[in-house]
């Protein structure tokens, strides 16, 4: 495009408040505009971030030629149709996760991107978490050998969501709160799949049938008749390895929320538990332990190690910021003053989208990659409803070979 981004942000809830300052300060962005169905939110957001442009509705943004990109920050079940409409209107798209909640929506996004050559970038924190970067680097260099088995999860108990559902959904909030956890699978899938740069070919899903008194889950309780508050899926990957992924929404756990608990290769392995990252190589008969905490944990966390409250602070997510392994040199300096949330990942997601839309290259979390992060989760719900029947995963293929992808280490 080589044209600065004039961005229409759809949805002025809580998450986007971290992103508007980043978009505003990015050198490839000319200006940012907002819209929300809830007008007070829209006006408050515009005022808070000193934005001069507000739109009555999403459709007005699409009609306006001045806007050349849309950022979707609406509730999680609404993204697919908005992304499709934006691409059809000729706009580049940044979307919060998930990509969509139907395989057909996702397939249509991929087709539209192929046809239009517009940017689609899904802002998935899991791609840039320190554990994913570490495992990806070790897998790419072949230090870990072939991928054998990995486990990752996103734990987020329902009690942390009640208020935000009530604020955005009103009286019907439970209908949405009960969405199948694997309709939002990308925090767990992205960490393993991006680490080993492969994709799922077969999926088996299982669910925990919820019986909590909040009654968000069960037949007739939500828009999907979903009985499960916690879901597990086992994936067979194209590279021959196996992954176990969990999306849990009723669980006695707070933090860390998204992490790879283990990733085993034929030559080396990585494990994590509550602040402790372990990397073990097996050069010969004897294993070698490498403590990689200094590389994968934020500096402030390591400085606090040994304090009485240290472990308690970790499980309460006290140090949710950047770690030395994250290559902040590639991030424009103008973004430096803004907090880099979700373990230092926000700036990378914004930068990928802006660079992709400006240069015409593909984002690392482009439509094809995002499809592979999302579709296995959607299908695992079908599998779980069929008592864990193994299903062949719908695969939409690789991005076109002649479409250059931004290198997350250099560009
Ligand atoms: N780690 C992560 O990647 C992460 C973390 C938090 C949230 N998220 C995602 O970010 C998105 C936003 O989350 P949130 O907590 O801010 O949600 P929210 O409910 O606080 O805000 C969503 C807003 O979108 C508005 N909206 C819905 N449809 C609209 C439309 N057609 N036009 C204009 N406005 C519309 C709603 O009125 C609401 O104000 C969600 O999809 C969520 O999954 C991702």
PDB file of N, CA and C and ligand atoms in Angstrom, residues 10-16 35-38 41 58 73-76 78-79 82 96-98 123 125 129 164 167-168 184 187 342, ligand 1:
ATOM      1  N   UNK A  10     -13.268  -0.539  15.686  1.00  0.00           N
ATOM      2  CA  UNK A  10     -14.644  -0.935  16.006  1.00  0.00           C
ATOM      3  C   UNK A  10     -14.643  -1.600  17.369  1.00  0.00           C
ATOM      4  N   UNK A  11     -15.333  -1.014  18.311  1.00  0.00           N
ATOM      5  CA  UNK A  11     -15.388  -1.565  19.669  1.00  0.00           C
ATOM      6  C   UNK A  11     -14.485  -0.780  20.600  1.00  0.00           C
ATOM      7  N   UNK A  12     -15.100  -0.138  21.594  1.00  0.00           N
ATOM      8  CA  UNK A  12     -14.346   0.707  22.546  1.00  0.00           C
ATOM      9  C   UNK A  12     -14.484   0.154  23.965  1.00  0.00           C
ATOM     10  N   UNK A  13     -14.333  -1.162  24.096  1.00  0.00           N
ATOM     11  CA  UNK A  13     -14.397  -1.773  25.424  1.00  0.00           C
ATOM     12  C   UNK A  13     -13.081  -1.636  26.159  1.00  0.00           C
ATOM     13  N   UNK A  14     -12.773  -2.627  27.002  1.00  0.00           N
ATOM     14  CA  UNK A  14     -11.596  -2.469  27.854  1.00  0.00           C
ATOM     15  C   UNK A  14     -10.275  -2.781  27.135  1.00  0.00           C
ATOM     16  N   UNK A  15     -10.250  -3.837  26.315  1.00  0.00           N
ATOM     17  CA  UNK A  15      -8.970  -4.282  25.744  1.00  0.00           C
ATOM     18  C   UNK A  15      -8.359  -3.238  24.811  1.00  0.00           C
ATOM     19  N   UNK A  16      -9.196  -2.620  24.012  1.00  0.00           N
ATOM     20  CA  UNK A  16      -8.686  -1.686  22.998  1.00  0.00           C
ATOM     21  C   UNK A  16      -7.979  -0.468  23.618  1.00  0.00           C
ATOM     22  N   UNK A  35     -15.557   3.816  16.764  1.00  0.00           N
ATOM     23  CA  UNK A  35     -17.012   3.698  16.837  1.00  0.00           C
ATOM     24  C   UNK A  35     -17.370   2.608  17.850  1.00  0.00           C
ATOM     25  N   UNK A  36     -18.521   2.745  18.483  1.00  0.00           N
ATOM     26  CA  UNK A  36     -19.032   1.702  19.377  1.00  0.00           C
ATOM     27  C   UNK A  36     -20.550   1.805  19.397  1.00  0.00           C
ATOM     28  N   UNK A  37     -21.200   0.661  19.571  1.00  0.00           N
ATOM     29  CA  UNK A  37     -22.660   0.668  19.675  1.00  0.00           C
ATOM     30  C   UNK A  37     -23.085   1.440  20.921  1.00  0.00           C
ATOM     31  N   UNK A  38     -22.236   1.391  21.949  1.00  0.00           N
ATOM     32  CA  UNK A  38     -22.531   2.114  23.199  1.00  0.00           C
ATOM     33  C   UNK A  38     -21.856   3.481  23.087  1.00  0.00           C
ATOM     34  N   UNK A  41     -19.310   5.002  25.660  1.00  0.00           N
ATOM     35  CA  UNK A  41     -17.982   4.373  25.561  1.00  0.00           C
ATOM     36  C   UNK A  41     -17.177   4.979  24.426  1.00  0.00           C
ATOM     37  N   UNK A  58     -20.124   1.162  12.385  1.00  0.00           N
ATOM     38  CA  UNK A  58     -19.124   0.423  11.602  1.00  0.00           C
ATOM     39  C   UNK A  58     -19.377   0.601  10.100  1.00  0.00           C
ATOM     40  N   UNK A  73     -12.245  -4.833  17.638  1.00  0.00           N
ATOM     41  CA  UNK A  73     -12.102  -5.101  19.076  1.00  0.00           C
ATOM     42  C   UNK A  73     -13.476  -5.318  19.712  1.00  0.00           C
ATOM     43  N   UNK A  74     -14.387  -5.908  18.943  1.00  0.00           N
ATOM     44  CA  UNK A  74     -15.711  -6.219  19.484  1.00  0.00           C
ATOM     45  C   UNK A  74     -15.632  -7.524  20.275  1.00  0.00           C
ATOM     46  N   UNK A  75     -16.741  -7.939  20.874  1.00  0.00           N
ATOM     47  CA  UNK A  75     -16.741  -9.173  21.651  1.00  0.00           C
ATOM     48  C   UNK A  75     -16.296 -10.348  20.787  1.00  0.00           C
ATOM     49  N   UNK A  76     -15.799 -11.365  21.452  1.00  0.00           N
ATOM     50  CA  UNK A  76     -15.070 -12.460  20.777  1.00  0.00           C
ATOM     51  C   UNK A  76     -15.886 -13.226  19.740  1.00  0.00           C
ATOM     52  N   UNK A  78     -17.983 -12.021  17.597  1.00  0.00           N
ATOM     53  CA  UNK A  78     -18.480 -11.154  16.527  1.00  0.00           C
ATOM     54  C   UNK A  78     -17.469 -10.849  15.419  1.00  0.00           C
ATOM     55  N   UNK A  79     -16.267 -11.361  15.515  1.00  0.00           N
ATOM     56  CA  UNK A  79     -15.196 -10.877  14.628  1.00  0.00           C
ATOM     57  C   UNK A  79     -15.341 -11.281  13.157  1.00  0.00           C
ATOM     58  N   UNK A  82     -17.513  -9.183  10.738  1.00  0.00           N
ATOM     59  CA  UNK A  82     -16.982  -7.820  10.615  1.00  0.00           C
ATOM     60  C   UNK A  82     -15.734  -7.816   9.727  1.00  0.00           C
ATOM     61  N   UNK A  96      -8.692  -8.616  16.807  1.00  0.00           N
ATOM     62  CA  UNK A  96      -8.424  -9.302  18.069  1.00  0.00           C
ATOM     63  C   UNK A  96      -8.846 -10.760  17.879  1.00  0.00           C
ATOM     64  N   UNK A  97      -8.337 -11.641  18.723  1.00  0.00           N
ATOM     65  CA  UNK A  97      -8.724 -13.051  18.621  1.00  0.00           C
ATOM     66  C   UNK A  97     -10.125 -13.262  19.170  1.00  0.00           C
ATOM     67  N   UNK A  98     -10.838 -14.299  18.671  1.00  0.00           N
ATOM     68  CA  UNK A  98     -10.452 -15.224  17.617  1.00  0.00           C
ATOM     69  C   UNK A  98     -10.751 -14.670  16.231  1.00  0.00           C
ATOM     70  N   UNK A 123      -4.317 -10.457  15.987  1.00  0.00           N
ATOM     71  CA  UNK A 123      -3.437 -10.084  17.106  1.00  0.00           C
ATOM     72  C   UNK A 123      -3.398 -11.165  18.174  1.00  0.00           C
ATOM     73  N   UNK A 125      -1.503 -12.896  21.081  1.00  0.00           N
ATOM     74  CA  UNK A 125      -0.415 -12.721  22.049  1.00  0.00           C
ATOM     75  C   UNK A 125       0.503 -13.949  22.100  1.00  0.00           C
ATOM     76  N   UNK A 129       4.806 -14.628  23.017  1.00  0.00           N
ATOM     77  CA  UNK A 129       5.156 -14.893  24.418  1.00  0.00           C
ATOM     78  C   UNK A 129       6.580 -15.442  24.467  1.00  0.00           C
ATOM     79  N   UNK A 164     -17.207  -7.871  32.911  1.00  0.00           N
ATOM     80  CA  UNK A 164     -17.069  -7.366  31.539  1.00  0.00           C
ATOM     81  C   UNK A 164     -18.201  -7.907  30.652  1.00  0.00           C
ATOM     82  N   UNK A 167     -21.244  -5.780  31.446  1.00  0.00           N
ATOM     83  CA  UNK A 167     -21.147  -4.410  30.923  1.00  0.00           C
ATOM     84  C   UNK A 167     -21.469  -4.357  29.430  1.00  0.00           C
ATOM     85  N   UNK A 168     -20.987  -5.345  28.659  1.00  0.00           N
ATOM     86  CA  UNK A 168     -21.176  -5.272  27.208  1.00  0.00           C
ATOM     87  C   UNK A 168     -22.437  -5.960  26.718  1.00  0.00           C
ATOM     88  N   UNK A 184     -12.486 -20.136  21.247  1.00  0.00           N
ATOM     89  CA  UNK A 184     -11.462 -19.117  21.521  1.00  0.00           C
ATOM     90  C   UNK A 184     -10.169 -19.882  21.834  1.00  0.00           C
ATOM     91  N   UNK A 187      -5.033 -18.814  22.147  1.00  0.00           N
ATOM     92  CA  UNK A 187      -3.948 -18.583  23.108  1.00  0.00           C
ATOM     93  C   UNK A 187      -3.161 -19.871  23.340  1.00  0.00           C
ATOM     94  N   UNK A 342       0.245  -8.086  28.393  1.00  0.00           N
ATOM     95  CA  UNK A 342       0.234  -9.524  28.085  1.00  0.00           C
ATOM     96  C   UNK A 342       1.648 -10.036  27.817  1.00  0.00           C
TER      97      UNK A 342
HETATM   98  N1  LIG B   1      -4.999 -11.722  25.195  1.00  0.00           N
HETATM   99  C1  LIG B   1      -5.788 -11.279  24.247  1.00  0.00           C
HETATM  100  O1  LIG B   1      -5.464 -11.429  23.094  1.00  0.00           O
HETATM  101  C2  LIG B   1      -7.108 -10.618  24.598  1.00  0.00           C
HETATM  102  C3  LIG B   1      -7.341 -10.104  25.878  1.00  0.00           C
HETATM  103  C4  LIG B   1      -8.544  -9.436  26.120  1.00  0.00           C
HETATM  104  C5  LIG B   1      -9.477  -9.316  25.112  1.00  0.00           C
HETATM  105  N2  LIG B   1      -9.231  -9.850  23.886  1.00  0.00           N
HETATM  106  C6  LIG B   1     -10.227  -9.746  22.792  1.00  0.00           C
HETATM  107  O2  LIG B   1     -10.487  -8.394  22.496  1.00  0.00           O
HETATM  108  C7  LIG B   1     -11.850  -8.204  22.144  1.00  0.00           C
HETATM  109  C8  LIG B   1     -12.448  -7.077  22.958  1.00  0.00           C
HETATM  110  O3  LIG B   1     -12.467  -7.449  24.312  1.00  0.00           O
HETATM  111  P1  LIG B   1     -13.026  -6.461  25.424  1.00  0.00           P
HETATM  112  O4  LIG B   1     -12.800  -7.114  26.723  1.00  0.00           O
HETATM  113  O5  LIG B   1     -12.521  -5.091  25.204  1.00  0.00           O
HETATM  114  O6  LIG B   1     -14.580  -6.492  25.061  1.00  0.00           O
HETATM  115  P2  LIG B   1     -15.714  -5.503  25.569  1.00  0.00           P
HETATM  116  O7  LIG B   1     -16.951  -6.305  25.696  1.00  0.00           O
HETATM  117  O8  LIG B   1     -15.223  -4.732  26.766  1.00  0.00           O
HETATM  118  O9  LIG B   1     -15.861  -4.454  24.365  1.00  0.00           O
HETATM  119  C9  LIG B   1     -16.387  -4.772  23.118  1.00  0.00           C
HETATM  120  C10 LIG B   1     -17.072  -3.531  22.581  1.00  0.00           C
HETATM  121  O10 LIG B   1     -17.438  -3.733  21.216  1.00  0.00           O
HETATM  122  C11 LIG B   1     -18.639  -3.026  20.980  1.00  0.00           C
HETATM  123  N3  LIG B   1     -19.281  -3.504  19.738  1.00  0.00           N
HETATM  124  C12 LIG B   1     -19.798  -4.732  19.489  1.00  0.00           C
HETATM  125  N4  LIG B   1     -20.273  -4.794  18.231  1.00  0.00           N
HETATM  126  C13 LIG B   1     -20.066  -3.589  17.676  1.00  0.00           C
HETATM  127  C14 LIG B   1     -20.348  -3.021  16.392  1.00  0.00           C
HETATM  128  N5  LIG B   1     -20.931  -3.737  15.428  1.00  0.00           N
HETATM  129  N6  LIG B   1     -20.011  -1.734  16.168  1.00  0.00           N
HETATM  130  C15 LIG B   1     -19.420  -0.991  17.124  1.00  0.00           C
HETATM  131  N7  LIG B   1     -19.126  -1.464  18.362  1.00  0.00           N
HETATM  132  C16 LIG B   1     -19.437  -2.752  18.638  1.00  0.00           C
HETATM  133  C17 LIG B   1     -19.434  -3.278  22.236  1.00  0.00           C
HETATM  134  O11 LIG B   1     -20.479  -2.352  22.392  1.00  0.00           O
HETATM  135  C18 LIG B   1     -18.362  -3.164  23.314  1.00  0.00           C
HETATM  136  O12 LIG B   1     -18.237  -1.859  23.827  1.00  0.00           O
HETATM  137  C19 LIG B   1     -12.533  -9.535  22.400  1.00  0.00           C
HETATM  138  O13 LIG B   1     -12.712 -10.189  21.190  1.00  0.00           O
HETATM  139  C20 LIG B   1     -11.572 -10.316  23.227  1.00  0.00           C
HETATM  140  O14 LIG B   1     -11.621 -11.665  22.934  1.00  0.00           O
HETATM  141  C21 LIG B   1      -8.057 -10.475  23.605  1.00  0.00           C
END
